[in-house]
Amino acid sequence: MTRKICVATVLAVAILATAAAFSAASAQVANTEVKIDEFAFAPQRVTVKAGTTVIWINDDDIPHTVASSSKLFKSKALDTKDKFSFTFTTPGTYEYFCSLHPHMTGTIVVETGSTAAQ
Amino acid sequence: MTSEHDDGRGVSRRKILECMTWAGTGVLWTIAGGMPRSMGIIGEAAAAEAGGLTFLQISDSHVGFDKPANPNALGTLEEAVGKIKGLRVKPSFIIHTGDITHLSKPSEFDDADRIISQTRLDVHYVPGEHDVLDEDVKLYRNRYGRGTKGAGWYSFDANGVHFIGLVNVVDLKAGGLGNLGNEQLEWLEDDLKGRRASTPIVVFAHIPLWSVYPAWGWGTEDAARALDYLKRFGSVTVLNGHIHQIMQKVEGNVTFHTAMSTAFPQPAPGAAPSPGPMKVADDKLRSLLGVTDVTFKRGQQRLAIIDQPLQRSGQQQ
């Protein structure tokens, strides 16, 4: 009897854990990647749903930064293969640039969107 | 800003590219009464003929850079320093026009100091964007900022020539170019006030103070205001780095010159998709890296600028 309770408990815990994992996954919108290469952000303009995490990856031989024009976010200098991410929770248009090479600019457009719909 | 650029001051892209072909060969040219005169391609010996004030410009050492374009940037800096030590005429001092390091790391600054100090010459620095990767520019200023204003600008006099080191790599604006900023420009105006128009002026900064190629960010947003303060002077020489290749332009009494890097070459404007490090054949690299020798002869209003590659084309190591 005691053993049965133990098994049931373990199962229940496992099911709960799985459920928690599923709910975490469903709350997450797929990440979006922006490559930094040849002194440019690609794609230069990205449209995402609110809640999306954008990940910038520096594929260039030169360090770059990702700096919001409104100072909402700013990465440290990203050396080759370094990454930076930021989660956009509020709809709007976000302009950013490389603070070392300011001719490099990009835009993230964040649209309203139920994350559950993803 | 367009890439097919003619900035309205008479320099076409074609002309710039013609100048480019001189890179790595060594050009001596003089300025007399504001008129430039190319003296043609010269050898190292010309440096020894010079009297008066001689100083050197080195630039863009990028200590810490280890990518394919040059896996050993510290090694080529050492070669440049070896060349400086071997000069027959000992220069009065060195001007370093920035990008001392690649990533502003203390170890990179240490390595650069260790090598450059072997010249046993005073070095006047201005930072490049790679030297100010820490937001508050502390790493650079703690080492080189003594006696400077703001992010590191200053002036000094030598042999009757007034030297001005400017910083155009901080507080850059989205979509823009190099930036001097109002505080520095006001300081510059004040610094020049009361100086005689006959005083030769040498201005040095990292990013070119003229529109070399705005599509790649090769220019300085508010340089026009600085040049306006300088226009009454009979002899103005502007020395820059950043673009890792030799370019020259003369506008009235102002002569602009960019130096080679000691680390890696960059492509000619528009010649590649981006201004990133240019990988060239191993035996060609040292013809595209080097130092610049500048001589001022008192009373002649004349500055001779000689670019010296680490290795001349066709010469074996």
PDB file of N, CA and C in Angstrom, chain A residues 38-39 60-63 65 69 71 74-75 77-80 96-105, chain B residues 65 67-68 102-103 129-130 133 135 172-177 214-217 264 273-277:
ATOM      1  N   GLU A  38      29.068  41.666 -42.282  1.00  0.00           N
ATOM      2  CA  GLU A  38      29.391  42.663 -43.319  1.00  0.00           C
ATOM      3  C   GLU A  38      28.878  44.050 -42.917  1.00  0.00           C
ATOM      4  N   PHE A  39      29.060  44.415 -41.656  1.00  0.00           N
ATOM      5  CA  PHE A  39      28.670  45.739 -41.160  1.00  0.00           C
ATOM      6  C   PHE A  39      27.184  46.022 -41.420  1.00  0.00           C
ATOM      7  N   ASP A  60      30.529  38.859 -37.712  1.00  0.00           N
ATOM      8  CA  ASP A  60      31.532  39.685 -38.389  1.00  0.00           C
ATOM      9  C   ASP A  60      32.896  39.516 -37.716  1.00  0.00           C
ATOM     10  N   ASP A  61      33.946  39.937 -38.420  1.00  0.00           N
ATOM     11  CA  ASP A  61      35.311  39.880 -37.888  1.00  0.00           C
ATOM     12  C   ASP A  61      35.635  41.074 -37.000  1.00  0.00           C
ATOM     13  N   ILE A  62      34.661  41.935 -36.806  1.00  0.00           N
ATOM     14  CA  ILE A  62      34.841  43.210 -36.101  1.00  0.00           C
ATOM     15  C   ILE A  62      33.771  43.293 -35.014  1.00  0.00           C
ATOM     16  N   PRO A  63      34.113  43.835 -33.848  1.00  0.00           N
ATOM     17  CA  PRO A  63      33.077  43.952 -32.814  1.00  0.00           C
ATOM     18  C   PRO A  63      31.997  44.970 -33.177  1.00  0.00           C
ATOM     19  N   THR A  65      27.945  46.641 -31.602  1.00  0.00           N
ATOM     20  CA  THR A  65      26.999  46.686 -30.488  1.00  0.00           C
ATOM     21  C   THR A  65      25.586  46.763 -31.057  1.00  0.00           C
ATOM     22  N   SER A  69      17.892  53.209 -30.078  1.00  0.00           N
ATOM     23  CA  SER A  69      17.961  54.663 -30.271  1.00  0.00           C
ATOM     24  C   SER A  69      17.292  55.400 -29.122  1.00  0.00           C
ATOM     25  N   LYS A  71      17.403  54.279 -26.086  1.00  0.00           N
ATOM     26  CA  LYS A  71      18.157  53.829 -24.899  1.00  0.00           C
ATOM     27  C   LYS A  71      17.410  52.765 -24.082  1.00  0.00           C
ATOM     28  N   LYS A  74      20.908  48.148 -24.583  1.00  0.00           N
ATOM     29  CA  LYS A  74      22.213  48.307 -25.225  1.00  0.00           C
ATOM     30  C   LYS A  74      23.103  47.131 -24.841  1.00  0.00           C
ATOM     31  N   SER A  75      23.679  46.507 -25.836  1.00  0.00           N
ATOM     32  CA  SER A  75      24.581  45.382 -25.561  1.00  0.00           C
ATOM     33  C   SER A  75      25.959  45.930 -25.223  1.00  0.00           C
ATOM     34  N   ALA A  77      30.037  45.480 -26.177  1.00  0.00           N
ATOM     35  CA  ALA A  77      30.635  45.216 -27.484  1.00  0.00           C
ATOM     36  C   ALA A  77      30.622  43.703 -27.720  1.00  0.00           C
ATOM     37  N   LEU A  78      30.049  43.289 -28.839  1.00  0.00           N
ATOM     38  CA  LEU A  78      29.965  41.866 -29.164  1.00  0.00           C
ATOM     39  C   LEU A  78      31.122  41.510 -30.085  1.00  0.00           C
ATOM     40  N   ASP A  79      31.986  40.644 -29.600  1.00  0.00           N
ATOM     41  CA  ASP A  79      33.068  40.163 -30.457  1.00  0.00           C
ATOM     42  C   ASP A  79      32.481  39.089 -31.378  1.00  0.00           C
ATOM     43  N   THR A  80      33.290  38.596 -32.293  1.00  0.00           N
ATOM     44  CA  THR A  80      32.840  37.557 -33.215  1.00  0.00           C
ATOM     45  C   THR A  80      32.202  36.399 -32.440  1.00  0.00           C
ATOM     46  N   TYR A  96      17.197  50.696 -33.712  1.00  0.00           N
ATOM     47  CA  TYR A  96      18.470  50.476 -33.013  1.00  0.00           C
ATOM     48  C   TYR A  96      19.623  50.648 -33.988  1.00  0.00           C
ATOM     49  N   PHE A  97      20.841  50.720 -33.458  1.00  0.00           N
ATOM     50  CA  PHE A  97      22.026  50.915 -34.298  1.00  0.00           C
ATOM     51  C   PHE A  97      23.245  50.338 -33.594  1.00  0.00           C
ATOM     52  N   CYS A  98      24.366  50.306 -34.315  1.00  0.00           N
ATOM     53  CA  CYS A  98      25.632  49.893 -33.708  1.00  0.00           C
ATOM     54  C   CYS A  98      26.306  51.183 -33.227  1.00  0.00           C
ATOM     55  N   SER A  99      26.570  51.270 -31.940  1.00  0.00           N
ATOM     56  CA  SER A  99      27.114  52.529 -31.410  1.00  0.00           C
ATOM     57  C   SER A  99      28.570  52.737 -31.817  1.00  0.00           C
ATOM     58  N   LEU A 100      29.213  51.703 -32.373  1.00  0.00           N
ATOM     59  CA  LEU A 100      30.584  51.846 -32.865  1.00  0.00           C
ATOM     60  C   LEU A 100      30.589  52.248 -34.339  1.00  0.00           C
ATOM     61  N   HIS A 101      29.617  51.757 -35.080  1.00  0.00           N
ATOM     62  CA  HIS A 101      29.510  52.034 -36.522  1.00  0.00           C
ATOM     63  C   HIS A 101      28.075  52.475 -36.782  1.00  0.00           C
ATOM     64  N   PRO A 102      27.772  53.737 -36.454  1.00  0.00           N
ATOM     65  CA  PRO A 102      26.359  54.144 -36.396  1.00  0.00           C
ATOM     66  C   PRO A 102      25.635  54.160 -37.734  1.00  0.00           C
ATOM     67  N   HIS A 103      26.393  53.948 -38.833  1.00  0.00           N
ATOM     68  CA  HIS A 103      25.663  53.819 -40.107  1.00  0.00           C
ATOM     69  C   HIS A 103      24.933  52.485 -40.180  1.00  0.00           C
ATOM     70  N   MET A 104      25.247  51.577 -39.259  1.00  0.00           N
ATOM     71  CA  MET A 104      24.538  50.291 -39.186  1.00  0.00           C
ATOM     72  C   MET A 104      23.270  50.485 -38.352  1.00  0.00           C
ATOM     73  N   THR A 105      22.111  50.377 -39.004  1.00  0.00           N
ATOM     74  CA  THR A 105      20.863  50.576 -38.277  1.00  0.00           C
ATOM     75  C   THR A 105      19.904  49.419 -38.540  1.00  0.00           C
TER      76      THR A 105
ATOM     77  N   PHE B  65      43.651  41.753 -32.207  1.00  0.00           N
ATOM     78  CA  PHE B  65      43.026  41.232 -33.430  1.00  0.00           C
ATOM     79  C   PHE B  65      43.760  39.961 -33.857  1.00  0.00           C
ATOM     80  N   LYS B  67      42.133  37.653 -36.401  1.00  0.00           N
ATOM     81  CA  LYS B  67      41.325  37.027 -37.461  1.00  0.00           C
ATOM     82  C   LYS B  67      42.187  36.800 -38.721  1.00  0.00           C
ATOM     83  N   PRO B  68      41.617  36.078 -39.737  1.00  0.00           N
ATOM     84  CA  PRO B  68      42.435  35.696 -40.901  1.00  0.00           C
ATOM     85  C   PRO B  68      43.168  36.854 -41.588  1.00  0.00           C
ATOM     86  N   HIS B 102      42.029  46.200 -29.995  1.00  0.00           N
ATOM     87  CA  HIS B 102      40.869  45.740 -30.757  1.00  0.00           C
ATOM     88  C   HIS B 102      39.607  45.749 -29.900  1.00  0.00           C
ATOM     89  N   LEU B 103      39.750  45.373 -28.608  1.00  0.00           N
ATOM     90  CA  LEU B 103      38.565  45.234 -27.754  1.00  0.00           C
ATOM     91  C   LEU B 103      38.675  45.984 -26.427  1.00  0.00           C
ATOM     92  N   GLU B 129      37.340  54.005 -31.957  1.00  0.00           N
ATOM     93  CA  GLU B 129      36.131  53.431 -31.354  1.00  0.00           C
ATOM     94  C   GLU B 129      36.434  52.100 -30.650  1.00  0.00           C
ATOM     95  N   HIS B 130      37.495  51.419 -31.069  1.00  0.00           N
ATOM     96  CA  HIS B 130      37.844  50.154 -30.420  1.00  0.00           C
ATOM     97  C   HIS B 130      38.482  50.353 -29.043  1.00  0.00           C
ATOM     98  N   LEU B 133      35.366  50.871 -25.762  1.00  0.00           N
ATOM     99  CA  LEU B 133      34.250  49.922 -25.700  1.00  0.00           C
ATOM    100  C   LEU B 133      33.599  49.917 -24.323  1.00  0.00           C
ATOM    101  N   GLU B 135      31.781  51.955 -21.814  1.00  0.00           N
ATOM    102  CA  GLU B 135      30.950  53.148 -22.002  1.00  0.00           C
ATOM    103  C   GLU B 135      31.574  54.461 -21.531  1.00  0.00           C
ATOM    104  N   LEU B 172      28.197  58.508 -30.536  1.00  0.00           N
ATOM    105  CA  LEU B 172      27.806  58.491 -31.950  1.00  0.00           C
ATOM    106  C   LEU B 172      26.292  58.318 -32.053  1.00  0.00           C
ATOM    107  N   LYS B 173      25.711  58.973 -33.042  1.00  0.00           N
ATOM    108  CA  LYS B 173      24.255  58.968 -33.194  1.00  0.00           C
ATOM    109  C   LYS B 173      23.816  57.987 -34.276  1.00  0.00           C
ATOM    110  N   ALA B 174      22.646  57.357 -34.055  1.00  0.00           N
ATOM    111  CA  ALA B 174      22.107  56.384 -35.012  1.00  0.00           C
ATOM    112  C   ALA B 174      22.071  56.962 -36.418  1.00  0.00           C
ATOM    113  N   GLY B 175      22.587  56.193 -37.354  1.00  0.00           N
ATOM    114  CA  GLY B 175      22.557  56.612 -38.752  1.00  0.00           C
ATOM    115  C   GLY B 175      23.633  57.624 -39.108  1.00  0.00           C
ATOM    116  N   GLY B 176      24.409  58.048 -38.103  1.00  0.00           N
ATOM    117  CA  GLY B 176      25.368  59.121 -38.332  1.00  0.00           C
ATOM    118  C   GLY B 176      26.777  58.641 -38.591  1.00  0.00           C
ATOM    119  N   LEU B 177      27.703  59.586 -38.515  1.00  0.00           N
ATOM    120  CA  LEU B 177      29.129  59.330 -38.764  1.00  0.00           C
ATOM    121  C   LEU B 177      29.881  59.597 -37.471  1.00  0.00           C
ATOM    122  N   PRO B 214      30.724  58.215 -46.802  1.00  0.00           N
ATOM    123  CA  PRO B 214      29.696  58.191 -45.760  1.00  0.00           C
ATOM    124  C   PRO B 214      28.904  56.886 -45.703  1.00  0.00           C
ATOM    125  N   ALA B 215      28.753  56.195 -46.841  1.00  0.00           N
ATOM    126  CA  ALA B 215      27.989  54.945 -46.838  1.00  0.00           C
ATOM    127  C   ALA B 215      28.618  53.915 -45.908  1.00  0.00           C
ATOM    128  N   TRP B 216      29.913  54.041 -45.671  1.00  0.00           N
ATOM    129  CA  TRP B 216      30.594  53.155 -44.727  1.00  0.00           C
ATOM    130  C   TRP B 216      30.899  53.868 -43.405  1.00  0.00           C
ATOM    131  N   GLY B 217      30.342  55.028 -43.237  1.00  0.00           N
ATOM    132  CA  GLY B 217      30.575  55.771 -42.003  1.00  0.00           C
ATOM    133  C   GLY B 217      31.922  56.470 -41.960  1.00  0.00           C
ATOM    134  N   PHE B 264      45.827  45.465 -40.159  1.00  0.00           N
ATOM    135  CA  PHE B 264      45.218  44.811 -41.329  1.00  0.00           C
ATOM    136  C   PHE B 264      44.681  45.868 -42.287  1.00  0.00           C
ATOM    137  N   PRO B 273      31.663  44.430 -50.199  1.00  0.00           N
ATOM    138  CA  PRO B 273      30.325  44.638 -49.617  1.00  0.00           C
ATOM    139  C   PRO B 273      30.357  45.450 -48.324  1.00  0.00           C
ATOM    140  N   SER B 274      31.495  45.382 -47.599  1.00  0.00           N
ATOM    141  CA  SER B 274      31.582  46.101 -46.327  1.00  0.00           C
ATOM    142  C   SER B 274      33.029  46.489 -46.075  1.00  0.00           C
ATOM    143  N   PRO B 275      33.245  47.417 -45.116  1.00  0.00           N
ATOM    144  CA  PRO B 275      34.624  47.850 -44.841  1.00  0.00           C
ATOM    145  C   PRO B 275      35.409  46.899 -43.945  1.00  0.00           C
ATOM    146  N   GLY B 276      34.974  45.661 -43.796  1.00  0.00           N
ATOM    147  CA  GLY B 276      35.635  44.718 -42.880  1.00  0.00           C
ATOM    148  C   GLY B 276      37.072  44.430 -43.270  1.00  0.00           C
ATOM    149  N   PRO B 277      37.813  43.771 -42.338  1.00  0.00           N
ATOM    150  CA  PRO B 277      39.222  43.445 -42.582  1.00  0.00           C
ATOM    151  C   PRO B 277      39.393  42.722 -43.914  1.00  0.00           C
TER     152      PRO B 277
END
